[in-house]
Short mmCIF file of C-alpha atoms and ligand atoms in Angstrom, two decimals:
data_model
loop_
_atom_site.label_atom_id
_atom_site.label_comp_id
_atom_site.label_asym_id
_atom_site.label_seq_id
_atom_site.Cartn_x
_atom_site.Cartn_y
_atom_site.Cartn_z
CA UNK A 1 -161.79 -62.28 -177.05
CA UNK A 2 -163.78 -59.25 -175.40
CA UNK A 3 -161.64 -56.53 -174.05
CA UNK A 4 -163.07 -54.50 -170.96
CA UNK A 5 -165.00 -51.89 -173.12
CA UNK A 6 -166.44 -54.45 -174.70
CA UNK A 7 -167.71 -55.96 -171.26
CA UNK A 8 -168.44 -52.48 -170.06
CA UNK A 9 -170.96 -52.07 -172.93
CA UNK A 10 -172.40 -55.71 -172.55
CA UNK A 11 -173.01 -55.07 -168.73
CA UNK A 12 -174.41 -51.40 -169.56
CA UNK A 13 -176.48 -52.86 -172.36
CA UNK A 14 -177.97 -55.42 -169.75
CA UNK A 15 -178.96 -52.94 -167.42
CA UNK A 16 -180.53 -51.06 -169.86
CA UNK A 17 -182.86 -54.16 -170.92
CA UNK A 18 -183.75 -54.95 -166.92
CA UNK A 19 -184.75 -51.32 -166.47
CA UNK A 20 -186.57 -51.55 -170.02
CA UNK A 21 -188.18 -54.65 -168.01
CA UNK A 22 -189.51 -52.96 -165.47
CA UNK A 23 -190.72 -49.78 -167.17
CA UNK A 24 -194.58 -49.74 -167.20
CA UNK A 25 -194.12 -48.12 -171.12
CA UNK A 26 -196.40 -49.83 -173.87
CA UNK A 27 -193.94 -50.66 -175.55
CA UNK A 28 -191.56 -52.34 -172.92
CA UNK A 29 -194.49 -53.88 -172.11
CA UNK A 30 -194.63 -55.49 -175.30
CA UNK A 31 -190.83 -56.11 -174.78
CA UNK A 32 -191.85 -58.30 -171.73
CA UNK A 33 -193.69 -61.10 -173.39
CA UNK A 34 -191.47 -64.30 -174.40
CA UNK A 35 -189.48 -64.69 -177.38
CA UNK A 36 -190.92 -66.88 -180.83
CA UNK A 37 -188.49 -69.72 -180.63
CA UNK A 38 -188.24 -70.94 -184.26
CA UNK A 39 -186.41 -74.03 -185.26
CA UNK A 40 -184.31 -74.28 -188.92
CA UNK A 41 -184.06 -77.25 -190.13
CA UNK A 42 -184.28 -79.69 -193.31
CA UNK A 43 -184.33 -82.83 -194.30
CA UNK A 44 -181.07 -83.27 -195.75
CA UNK A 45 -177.62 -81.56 -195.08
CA UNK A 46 -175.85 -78.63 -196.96
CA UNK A 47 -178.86 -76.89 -197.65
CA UNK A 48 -178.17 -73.87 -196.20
CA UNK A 49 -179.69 -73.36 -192.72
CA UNK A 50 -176.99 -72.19 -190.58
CA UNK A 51 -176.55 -69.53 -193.91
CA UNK A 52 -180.47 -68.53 -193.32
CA UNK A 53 -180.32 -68.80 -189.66
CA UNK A 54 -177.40 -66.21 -189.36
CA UNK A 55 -178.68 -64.01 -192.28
CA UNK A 56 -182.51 -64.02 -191.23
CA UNK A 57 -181.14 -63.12 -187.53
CA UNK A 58 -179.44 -59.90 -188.94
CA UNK A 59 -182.57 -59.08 -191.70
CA UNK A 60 -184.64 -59.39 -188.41
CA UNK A 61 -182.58 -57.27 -186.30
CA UNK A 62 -182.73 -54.41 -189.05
CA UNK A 63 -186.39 -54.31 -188.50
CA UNK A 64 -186.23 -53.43 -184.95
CA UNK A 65 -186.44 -57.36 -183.54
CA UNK A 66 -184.02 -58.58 -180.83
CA UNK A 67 -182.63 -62.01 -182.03
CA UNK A 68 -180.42 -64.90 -180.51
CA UNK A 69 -179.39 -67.69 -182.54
CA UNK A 70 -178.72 -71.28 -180.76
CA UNK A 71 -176.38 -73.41 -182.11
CA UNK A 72 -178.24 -77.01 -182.19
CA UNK A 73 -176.25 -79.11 -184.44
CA UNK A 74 -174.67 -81.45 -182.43
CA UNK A 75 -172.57 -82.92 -184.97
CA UNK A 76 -171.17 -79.96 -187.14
CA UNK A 77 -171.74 -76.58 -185.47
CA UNK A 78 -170.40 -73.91 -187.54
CA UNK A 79 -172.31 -70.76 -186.68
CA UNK A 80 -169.04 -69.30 -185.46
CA UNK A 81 -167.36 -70.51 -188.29
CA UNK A 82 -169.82 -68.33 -190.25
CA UNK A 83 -169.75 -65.49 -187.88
CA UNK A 84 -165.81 -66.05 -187.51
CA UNK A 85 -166.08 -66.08 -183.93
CA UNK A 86 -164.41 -68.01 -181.26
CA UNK A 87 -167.24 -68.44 -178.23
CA UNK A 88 -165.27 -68.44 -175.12
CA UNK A 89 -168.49 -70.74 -173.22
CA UNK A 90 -171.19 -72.66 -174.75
CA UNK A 91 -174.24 -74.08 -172.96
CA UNK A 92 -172.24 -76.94 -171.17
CA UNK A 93 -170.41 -74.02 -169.19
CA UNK A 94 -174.45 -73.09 -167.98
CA UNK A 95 -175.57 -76.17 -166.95
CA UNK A 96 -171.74 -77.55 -165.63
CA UNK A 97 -169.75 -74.31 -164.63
CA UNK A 98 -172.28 -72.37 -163.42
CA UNK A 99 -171.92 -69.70 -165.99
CA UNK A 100 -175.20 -67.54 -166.45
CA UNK A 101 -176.47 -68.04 -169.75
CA UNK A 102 -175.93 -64.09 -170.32
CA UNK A 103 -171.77 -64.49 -170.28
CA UNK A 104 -172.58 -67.08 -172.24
CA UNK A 105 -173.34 -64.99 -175.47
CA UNK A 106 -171.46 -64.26 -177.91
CA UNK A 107 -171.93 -60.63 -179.84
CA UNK A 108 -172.74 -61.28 -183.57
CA UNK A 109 -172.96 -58.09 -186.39
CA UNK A 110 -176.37 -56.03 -186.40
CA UNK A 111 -176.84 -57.11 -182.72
CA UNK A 112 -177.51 -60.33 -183.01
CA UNK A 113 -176.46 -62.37 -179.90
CA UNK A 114 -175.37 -66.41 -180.46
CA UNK A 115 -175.10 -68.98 -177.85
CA UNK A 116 -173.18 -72.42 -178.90
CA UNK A 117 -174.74 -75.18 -178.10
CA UNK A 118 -171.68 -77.14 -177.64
CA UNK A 119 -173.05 -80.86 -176.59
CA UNK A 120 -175.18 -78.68 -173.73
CA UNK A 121 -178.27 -80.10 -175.02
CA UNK A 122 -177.22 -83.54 -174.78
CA UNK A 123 -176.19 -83.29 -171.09
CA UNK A 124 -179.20 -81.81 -170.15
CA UNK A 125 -180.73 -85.41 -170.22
CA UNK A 126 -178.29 -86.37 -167.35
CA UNK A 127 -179.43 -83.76 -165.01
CA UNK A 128 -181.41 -84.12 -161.63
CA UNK A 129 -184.49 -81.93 -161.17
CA UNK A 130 -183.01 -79.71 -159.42
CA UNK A 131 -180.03 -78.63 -161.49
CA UNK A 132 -182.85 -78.41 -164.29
CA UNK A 133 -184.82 -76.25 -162.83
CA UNK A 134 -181.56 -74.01 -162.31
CA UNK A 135 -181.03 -74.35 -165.97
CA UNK A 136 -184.56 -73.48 -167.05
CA UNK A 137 -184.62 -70.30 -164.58
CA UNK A 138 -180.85 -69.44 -166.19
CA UNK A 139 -181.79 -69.66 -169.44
CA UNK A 140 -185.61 -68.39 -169.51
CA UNK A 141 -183.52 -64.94 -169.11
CA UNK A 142 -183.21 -65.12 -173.01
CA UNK A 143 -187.14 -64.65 -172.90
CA UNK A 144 -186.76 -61.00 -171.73
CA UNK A 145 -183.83 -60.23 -174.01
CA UNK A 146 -184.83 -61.92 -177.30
CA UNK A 147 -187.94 -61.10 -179.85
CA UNK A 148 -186.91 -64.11 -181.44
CA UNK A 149 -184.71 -67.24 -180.93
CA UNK A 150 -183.62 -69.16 -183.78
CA UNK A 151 -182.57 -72.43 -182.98
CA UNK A 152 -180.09 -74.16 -186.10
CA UNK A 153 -180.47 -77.80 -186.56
CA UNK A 154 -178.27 -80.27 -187.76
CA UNK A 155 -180.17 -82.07 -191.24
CA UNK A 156 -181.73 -85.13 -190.88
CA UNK A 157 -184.53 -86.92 -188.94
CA UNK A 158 -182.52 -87.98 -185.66
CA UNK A 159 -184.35 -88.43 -182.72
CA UNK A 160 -182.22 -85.14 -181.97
CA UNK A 161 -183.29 -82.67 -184.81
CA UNK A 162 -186.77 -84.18 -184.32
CA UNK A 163 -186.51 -82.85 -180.18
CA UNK A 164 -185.71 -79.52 -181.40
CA UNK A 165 -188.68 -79.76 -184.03
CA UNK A 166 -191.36 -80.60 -182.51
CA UNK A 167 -190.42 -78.78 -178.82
CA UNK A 168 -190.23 -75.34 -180.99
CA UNK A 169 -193.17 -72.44 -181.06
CA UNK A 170 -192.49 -72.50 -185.14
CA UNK A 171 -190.33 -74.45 -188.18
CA UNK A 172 -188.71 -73.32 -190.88
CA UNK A 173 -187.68 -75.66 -193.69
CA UNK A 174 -185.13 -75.54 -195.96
CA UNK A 175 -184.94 -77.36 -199.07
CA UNK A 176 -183.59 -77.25 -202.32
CA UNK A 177 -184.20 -78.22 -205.67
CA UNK A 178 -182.16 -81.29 -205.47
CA UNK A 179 -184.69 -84.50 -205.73
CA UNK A 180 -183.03 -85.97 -202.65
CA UNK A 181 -183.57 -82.50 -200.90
CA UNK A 182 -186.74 -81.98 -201.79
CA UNK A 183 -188.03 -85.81 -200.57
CA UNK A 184 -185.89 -85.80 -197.47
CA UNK A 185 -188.17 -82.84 -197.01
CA UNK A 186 -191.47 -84.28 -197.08
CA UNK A 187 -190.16 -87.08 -195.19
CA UNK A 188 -189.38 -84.61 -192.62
CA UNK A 189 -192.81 -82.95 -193.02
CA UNK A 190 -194.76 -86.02 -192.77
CA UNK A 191 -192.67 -86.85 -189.29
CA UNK A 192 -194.17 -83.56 -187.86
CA UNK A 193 -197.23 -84.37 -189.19
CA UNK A 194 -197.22 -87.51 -187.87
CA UNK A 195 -196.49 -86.48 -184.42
CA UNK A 196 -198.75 -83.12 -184.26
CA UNK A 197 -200.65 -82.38 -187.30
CA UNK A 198 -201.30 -78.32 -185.49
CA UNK A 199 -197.46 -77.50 -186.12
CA UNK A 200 -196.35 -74.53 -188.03
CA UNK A 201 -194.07 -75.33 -190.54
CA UNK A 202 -192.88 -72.83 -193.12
CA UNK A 203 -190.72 -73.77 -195.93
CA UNK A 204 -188.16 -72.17 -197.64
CA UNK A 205 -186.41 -73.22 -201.40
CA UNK A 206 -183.11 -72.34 -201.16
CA UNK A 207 -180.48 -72.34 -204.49
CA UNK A 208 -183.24 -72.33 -207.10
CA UNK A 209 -182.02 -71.49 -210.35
CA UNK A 210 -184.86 -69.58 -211.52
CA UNK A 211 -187.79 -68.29 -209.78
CA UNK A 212 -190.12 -70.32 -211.68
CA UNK A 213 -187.92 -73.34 -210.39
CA UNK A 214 -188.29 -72.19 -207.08
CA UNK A 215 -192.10 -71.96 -206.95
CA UNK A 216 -192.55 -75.08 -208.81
CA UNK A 217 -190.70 -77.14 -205.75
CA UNK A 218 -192.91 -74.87 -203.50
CA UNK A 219 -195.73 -75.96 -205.22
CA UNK A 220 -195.14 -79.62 -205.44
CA UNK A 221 -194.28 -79.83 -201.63
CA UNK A 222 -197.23 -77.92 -200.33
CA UNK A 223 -200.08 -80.14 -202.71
CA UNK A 224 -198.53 -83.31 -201.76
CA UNK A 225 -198.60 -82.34 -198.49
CA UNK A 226 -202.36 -81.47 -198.81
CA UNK A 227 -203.47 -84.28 -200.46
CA UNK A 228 -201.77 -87.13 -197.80
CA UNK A 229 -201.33 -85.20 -194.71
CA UNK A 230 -203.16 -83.65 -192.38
CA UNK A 231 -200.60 -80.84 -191.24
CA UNK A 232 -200.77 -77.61 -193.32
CA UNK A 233 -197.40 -76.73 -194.75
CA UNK A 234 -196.94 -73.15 -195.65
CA UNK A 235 -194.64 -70.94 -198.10
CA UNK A 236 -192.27 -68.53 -196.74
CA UNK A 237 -190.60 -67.76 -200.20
CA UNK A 238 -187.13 -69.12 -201.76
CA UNK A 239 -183.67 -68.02 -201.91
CA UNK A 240 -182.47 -68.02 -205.05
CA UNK A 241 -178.48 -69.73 -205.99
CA UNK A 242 -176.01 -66.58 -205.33
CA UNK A 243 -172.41 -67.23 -206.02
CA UNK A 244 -171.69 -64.75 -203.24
CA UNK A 245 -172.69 -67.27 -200.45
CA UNK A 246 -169.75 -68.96 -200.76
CA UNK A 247 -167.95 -66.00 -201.43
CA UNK A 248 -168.64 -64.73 -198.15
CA UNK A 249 -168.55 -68.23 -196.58
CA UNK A 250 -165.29 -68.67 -197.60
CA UNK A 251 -164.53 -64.84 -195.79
CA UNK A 252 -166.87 -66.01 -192.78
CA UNK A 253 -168.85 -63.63 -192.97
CA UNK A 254 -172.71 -63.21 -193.30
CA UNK A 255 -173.60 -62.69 -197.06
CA UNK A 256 -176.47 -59.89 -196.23
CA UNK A 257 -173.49 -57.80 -194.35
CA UNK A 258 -170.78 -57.86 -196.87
CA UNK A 259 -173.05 -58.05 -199.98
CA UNK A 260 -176.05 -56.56 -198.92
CA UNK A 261 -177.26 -55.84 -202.31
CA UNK A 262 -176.56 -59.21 -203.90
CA UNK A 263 -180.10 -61.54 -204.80
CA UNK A 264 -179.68 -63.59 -201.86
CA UNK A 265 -179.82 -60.77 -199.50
CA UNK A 266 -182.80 -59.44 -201.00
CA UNK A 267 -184.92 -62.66 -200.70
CA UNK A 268 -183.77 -63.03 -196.77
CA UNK A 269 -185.11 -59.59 -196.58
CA UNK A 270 -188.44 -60.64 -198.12
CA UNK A 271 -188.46 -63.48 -196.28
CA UNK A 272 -188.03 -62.40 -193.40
CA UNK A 273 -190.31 -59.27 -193.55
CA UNK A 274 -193.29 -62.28 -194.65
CA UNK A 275 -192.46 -63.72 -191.25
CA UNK A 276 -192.73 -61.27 -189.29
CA UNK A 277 -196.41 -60.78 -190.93
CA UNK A 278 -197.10 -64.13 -190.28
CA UNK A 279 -196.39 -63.24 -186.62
CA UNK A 280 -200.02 -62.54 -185.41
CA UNK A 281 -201.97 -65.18 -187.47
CA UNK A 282 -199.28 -68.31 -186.43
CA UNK A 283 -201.43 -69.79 -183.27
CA UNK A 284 -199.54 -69.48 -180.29
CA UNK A 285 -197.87 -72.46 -178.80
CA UNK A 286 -198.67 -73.07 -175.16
CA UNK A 287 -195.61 -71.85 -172.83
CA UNK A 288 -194.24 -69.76 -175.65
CA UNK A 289 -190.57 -68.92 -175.71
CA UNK A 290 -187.18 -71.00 -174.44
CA UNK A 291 -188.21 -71.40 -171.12
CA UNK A 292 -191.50 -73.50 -173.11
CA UNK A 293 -189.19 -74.83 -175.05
CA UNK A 294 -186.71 -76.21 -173.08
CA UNK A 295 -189.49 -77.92 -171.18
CA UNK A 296 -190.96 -79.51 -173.70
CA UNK A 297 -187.21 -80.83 -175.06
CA UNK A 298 -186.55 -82.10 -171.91
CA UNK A 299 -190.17 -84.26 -171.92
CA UNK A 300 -189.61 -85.33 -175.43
CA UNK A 301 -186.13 -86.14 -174.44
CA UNK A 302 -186.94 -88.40 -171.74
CA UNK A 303 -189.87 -90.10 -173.42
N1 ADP B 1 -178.46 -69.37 -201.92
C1 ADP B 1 -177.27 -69.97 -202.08
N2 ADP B 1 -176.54 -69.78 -203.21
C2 ADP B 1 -175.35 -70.39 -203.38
N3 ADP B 1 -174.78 -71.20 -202.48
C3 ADP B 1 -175.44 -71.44 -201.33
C4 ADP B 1 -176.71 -70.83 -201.06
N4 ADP B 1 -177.10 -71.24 -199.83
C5 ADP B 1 -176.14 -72.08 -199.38
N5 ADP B 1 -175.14 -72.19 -200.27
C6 ADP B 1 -173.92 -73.04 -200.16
O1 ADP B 1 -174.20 -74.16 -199.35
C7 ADP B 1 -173.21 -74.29 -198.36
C8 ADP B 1 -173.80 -74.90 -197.11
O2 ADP B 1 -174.59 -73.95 -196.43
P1 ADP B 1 -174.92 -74.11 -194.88
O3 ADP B 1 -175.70 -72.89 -194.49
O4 ADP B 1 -173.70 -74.40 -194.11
O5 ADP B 1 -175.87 -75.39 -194.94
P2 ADP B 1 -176.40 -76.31 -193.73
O6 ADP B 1 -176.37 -75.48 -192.47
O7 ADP B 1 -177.80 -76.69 -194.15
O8 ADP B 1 -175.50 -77.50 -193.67
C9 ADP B 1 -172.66 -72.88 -198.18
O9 ADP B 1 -171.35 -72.92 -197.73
C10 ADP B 1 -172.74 -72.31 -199.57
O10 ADP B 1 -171.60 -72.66 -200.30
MG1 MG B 2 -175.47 -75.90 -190.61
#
């Protein structure tokens, strides 16, 4: 629940970014441009990418990025499970209760902001033109407030998690060593591939034992991927097994706040600093940032 300070400071806060917005400053110039919406996804379940959604969000926001993570998972959201916070409105609230999508966020540590998804995506296939266009006006506002929007998927290759795939500016893909992981994987990659070979997907190894395990499974996934496909698959690094995930799970809690020194926290660091590298080479997506996306999900959507 947000007291009135807390409102106070989220109305202040928002002020602050529309002036930011309007200031002809270099750098709130830069500020103006859309947000890098990157989907999170995998192949199969349980292998970790609401953990490396929440975790990258807060590594990111330490280096100075403004991030919003969108719950996507239709079937099992749990990012406030992780974050141990109760949303009071999710996107059906936007599109059905004419909420603006900025009461709709929730606060998360570091800064990060988080908007459940609730089944908002879903209904957006039942709206008229009109109330779309509302939506994609409402919700394009994250564009001026966000660096970058991660969107968490649930696993699998649904015609869902494949919307959220293939409308996104970037993917990241989590595997792990587990055979059934790691093929689920490719069968996810070849999907994309399938569908448009000029994707970017990135792939992560999560709960390697060893780092020569983990670049191993890198390795295999990225030659195979070569030698039969035409879309390029490329290594964002691995994440090795940390007992204190599930530590902090279990005290829902993000493991790179309450253990920020423990392995796993340094290789979302890495990570994440590699991505933000990879920023300026990545070709940019036509209509970059949610209000792109969201357009393309709807067309996808409706065939
Ligand atoms: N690097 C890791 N080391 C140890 N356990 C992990 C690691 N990453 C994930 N886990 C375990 O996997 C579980 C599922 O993670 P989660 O992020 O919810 O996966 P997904 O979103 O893909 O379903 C976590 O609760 C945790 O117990
Ligand atoms: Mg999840």
């Amino acid at each position: 629940m947000m007291d009135q300070a807390e409102k106070l400071r989220q109305i202040i806060d928002n002020l602050k970014l529309r002036q930011s917005a309007n200031s002809t400053n270099v750098l709130n110039d830069a500020r103006n441009k859309s947000a890098k919406v990157i989907t999170v996804t995998s192949g199969k379940g349980g292998v970790g990418k609401t953990n490396i959604a929440i975790n990258m969000a807060i590594a990111l926001s330490e280096m100075g990025k403004r991030v919003t993570i969108m719950d996507a998972d239709l079937g099992l959201a749990n990012i406030d499970v992780l974050l141990g916070i109760i949303p009071k409105y999710t996107l059906v609230d936007v599109i059905y209760n004419n909420k603006n999508i900025i009461e709709v966020l929730s606060d998360g540590p570091k800064n990060i902001k988080f908007v459940a998804g609730g089944s908002g995506i879903e209904e957006l296939t039942k709206l008229d033109s009109y109330q779309l266009q509302k939506f994609v006006s409402n919700i394009a506002l994250l564009d001026k407030m966000s660096d970058v929007i991660l969107i968490d998927t649930g696993a699998g290759l649904s015609d869902s998690v494949m919307s959220f795939v293939m409308a996104a500016d970037e993917v990241i893909l989590v595997a792990t060593p587990e055979p059934t992981s790691i093929t689920d994987a490719y069968a996810m990659i070849k999907m994309v591939s399938n569908r448009d070979t000029n994707k970017t997907v990135r792939l992560i190894v999560n709960r390697a034992e060893s780092i020569n395990e983990a670049n191993d499974i890198i390795n295999k996934l990225t030659v195979v991927t070569e030698k039969f496909l035409k879309l390029k698959l490329l290594p964002l690094g691995y994440i090795l097994q940390d007992d204190m995930v599930l530590k902090a799970v279990k005290m829902q809690q993000p493991f790179s706040v309450i253990y920020p020194k423990t392995i796993a926290s340094k290789h979302i660091k890495e990570i994440s600093k590699k991505l933000l590298e990879f920023k300026e080479t990545g070709k940019a997506t036509e209509n970059q940032g949610i209000k792109g996306f969201v357009g393309r999900l709807i067309n996808i959507i409706n065939g």
